[in-house]
Amino acid sequence: MRVEIKVSGDVKEPYAVIFTGNVTEEIRQAAASLETRETVITANDRERIIVLSPEEVCMVRVEASETVVYSGRNRYCSKKRLYELKELLGKGFMQISKSTVVNLRELDSVEPSFNGMMVLHLKNGCKDYISRKYLPEFKKYLGL
């Protein structure tokens, strides 16, 4: 297979176009490898650096000006800011408050709370409030 790479200052995000006479297994594999982007999240556990895949992350929350990553029953600290982690985590995650991003696949239940807010419960036992600002998008996700 011939490969050609063109560099242009106008392109903000890289993209690939494959020209072929017919779709072969080699073409399918090339397209699949271009589409998948392995993302890892790093966090600290005392002296160790923990490497997590986005699927392992249940919630990311800012607590006392420290970014905390929850994975299962474990709690790790990250040097990244909340918005940076939200960007790395991708589509399956949603911001529910100014200080919290959750993995929607880890959602267990939601219940009403005071002042029009809702409490979100995750499968790992964590819970947090969905603020009114983020509630419309969350309800849209739930189909309400």
Short mmCIF file of C-alpha atoms in Angstrom, two decimals:
data_model
loop_
_atom_site.label_atom_id
_atom_site.label_comp_id
_atom_site.label_asym_id
_atom_site.label_seq_id
_atom_site.Cartn_x
_atom_site.Cartn_y
_atom_site.Cartn_z
CA MET A 1 0.00 0.00 0.00
CA ARG A 2 1.32 3.42 -0.92
CA VAL A 3 1.14 6.11 1.79
CA GLU A 4 1.22 9.85 1.24
CA ILE A 5 1.26 12.48 4.01
CA LYS A 6 0.56 16.16 3.34
CA VAL A 7 1.21 18.89 5.91
CA SER A 8 -1.01 21.98 5.85
CA GLY A 9 -1.31 24.81 8.33
CA ASP A 10 -5.03 25.10 7.52
CA VAL A 11 -5.86 21.67 9.01
CA LYS A 12 -6.85 21.83 12.69
CA GLU A 13 -7.43 18.12 13.28
CA PRO A 14 -5.75 15.39 11.23
CA TYR A 15 -7.93 13.28 8.95
CA ALA A 16 -7.27 10.50 6.48
CA VAL A 17 -8.75 9.68 3.08
CA ILE A 18 -8.17 6.23 1.59
CA PHE A 19 -8.43 5.84 -2.19
CA THR A 20 -9.03 2.25 -3.28
CA GLY A 21 -10.56 0.24 -6.09
CA ASN A 22 -12.22 -2.15 -3.63
CA VAL A 23 -12.40 -2.61 0.14
CA THR A 24 -10.04 -5.37 1.23
CA GLU A 25 -9.18 -6.67 4.67
CA GLU A 26 -5.97 -4.62 4.56
CA ILE A 27 -8.04 -1.45 3.93
CA ARG A 28 -10.45 -2.31 6.76
CA GLN A 29 -7.56 -2.82 9.18
CA ALA A 30 -5.90 0.42 8.12
CA ALA A 31 -9.15 2.36 8.60
CA ALA A 32 -9.77 0.74 11.99
CA SER A 33 -6.28 1.55 13.23
CA LEU A 34 -6.67 5.17 12.12
CA GLU A 35 -10.05 5.52 13.83
CA THR A 36 -9.06 4.11 17.21
CA ARG A 37 -7.14 6.43 19.42
CA GLU A 38 -5.81 4.84 22.57
CA THR A 39 -6.32 7.23 25.44
CA VAL A 40 -4.87 6.67 28.87
CA ILE A 41 -5.48 8.60 32.04
CA THR A 42 -2.63 8.88 34.52
CA ALA A 43 -3.14 9.51 38.21
CA ASN A 44 -1.05 9.30 41.35
CA ASP A 45 -1.41 6.85 44.21
CA ARG A 46 1.15 8.03 46.75
CA GLU A 47 4.49 7.19 45.10
CA ARG A 48 3.06 5.26 42.12
CA ILE A 49 1.69 6.52 38.82
CA ILE A 50 -1.47 4.63 37.91
CA VAL A 51 -2.46 4.20 34.24
CA LEU A 52 -6.21 3.92 33.63
CA SER A 53 -8.26 3.48 30.49
CA PRO A 54 -11.32 5.75 30.19
CA GLU A 55 -13.61 2.73 30.79
CA GLU A 56 -12.05 2.26 34.24
CA VAL A 57 -12.86 5.82 35.34
CA CYS A 58 -16.18 6.21 37.17
CA MET A 59 -15.97 9.87 38.08
CA VAL A 60 -13.58 12.82 38.15
CA ARG A 61 -14.19 15.46 40.77
CA VAL A 62 -12.38 18.54 42.08
CA GLU A 63 -12.09 18.30 45.87
CA ALA A 64 -10.31 21.04 47.82
CA SER A 65 -8.63 22.30 44.63
CA GLU A 66 -7.28 18.82 43.85
CA THR A 67 -8.49 16.77 40.87
CA VAL A 68 -9.56 13.31 42.07
CA VAL A 69 -10.14 10.34 39.75
CA TYR A 70 -12.42 7.56 41.03
CA SER A 71 -11.96 4.08 39.59
CA GLY A 72 -14.08 1.37 41.16
CA ARG A 73 -13.54 1.73 44.90
CA ASN A 74 -10.14 3.42 44.42
CA ARG A 75 -9.40 7.13 44.59
CA TYR A 76 -6.41 8.71 42.82
CA CYS A 77 -5.10 12.25 42.42
CA SER A 78 -4.35 13.79 39.04
CA LYS A 79 -2.20 16.76 38.11
CA LYS A 80 -4.50 17.54 35.17
CA ARG A 81 -7.37 19.99 35.41
CA LEU A 82 -10.99 18.85 35.14
CA TYR A 83 -11.50 20.23 31.62
CA GLU A 84 -8.34 18.44 30.40
CA LEU A 85 -9.53 15.10 31.76
CA LYS A 86 -13.03 15.64 30.34
CA GLU A 87 -11.47 16.14 26.91
CA LEU A 88 -9.32 13.00 27.25
CA LEU A 89 -12.19 10.84 28.52
CA GLY A 90 -14.39 11.50 25.48
CA LYS A 91 -18.00 10.81 24.54
CA GLY A 92 -19.18 8.47 27.30
CA PHE A 93 -18.63 11.13 29.95
CA MET A 94 -20.78 14.09 30.96
CA GLN A 95 -20.18 17.08 33.19
CA ILE A 96 -22.88 17.25 35.88
CA SER A 97 -21.59 20.21 37.88
CA LYS A 98 -18.85 22.80 37.85
CA SER A 99 -16.58 20.33 39.64
CA THR A 100 -17.69 16.83 38.48
CA VAL A 101 -17.56 14.69 35.34
CA VAL A 102 -19.13 11.19 35.39
CA ASN A 103 -18.92 8.05 33.28
CA LEU A 104 -22.46 7.54 31.95
CA ARG A 105 -21.90 3.77 31.70
CA GLU A 106 -21.41 3.70 35.47
CA LEU A 107 -24.75 5.37 36.20
CA ASP A 108 -26.87 3.43 38.70
CA SER A 109 -29.76 5.72 39.63
CA VAL A 110 -30.93 9.32 39.86
CA GLU A 111 -33.26 10.84 42.43
CA PRO A 112 -34.73 14.32 42.95
CA SER A 113 -33.19 16.55 45.60
CA PHE A 114 -33.73 20.05 46.95
CA ASN A 115 -33.90 23.27 44.89
CA GLY A 116 -34.54 21.48 41.58
CA MET A 117 -31.28 19.53 41.74
CA MET A 118 -30.91 15.77 41.38
CA VAL A 119 -28.59 13.27 43.07
CA LEU A 120 -26.75 10.87 40.78
CA HIS A 121 -25.66 7.48 42.18
CA LEU A 122 -22.91 5.47 40.49
CA LYS A 123 -22.41 1.70 40.54
CA ASN A 124 -19.29 2.04 42.71
CA GLY A 125 -21.29 3.76 45.47
CA CYS A 126 -20.19 7.33 44.71
CA LYS A 127 -22.84 10.00 44.48
CA ASP A 128 -22.91 13.66 43.49
CA TYR A 129 -25.41 16.39 42.74
CA ILE A 130 -26.38 17.35 39.20
CA SER A 131 -26.54 21.12 39.24
CA ARG A 132 -29.40 22.99 37.59
CA LYS A 133 -27.09 24.34 34.88
CA TYR A 134 -26.23 20.82 33.65
CA LEU A 135 -29.62 19.22 34.36
CA PRO A 136 -31.27 19.94 30.95
CA GLU A 137 -28.47 18.16 29.06
CA PHE A 138 -28.60 15.26 31.51
CA LYS A 139 -32.37 14.91 31.16
CA LYS A 140 -31.97 14.97 27.38
CA TYR A 141 -29.47 12.09 27.68
CA LEU A 142 -32.02 10.13 29.75
CA GLY A 143 -34.79 10.91 27.29
CA LEU A 144 -36.87 12.88 29.80
#
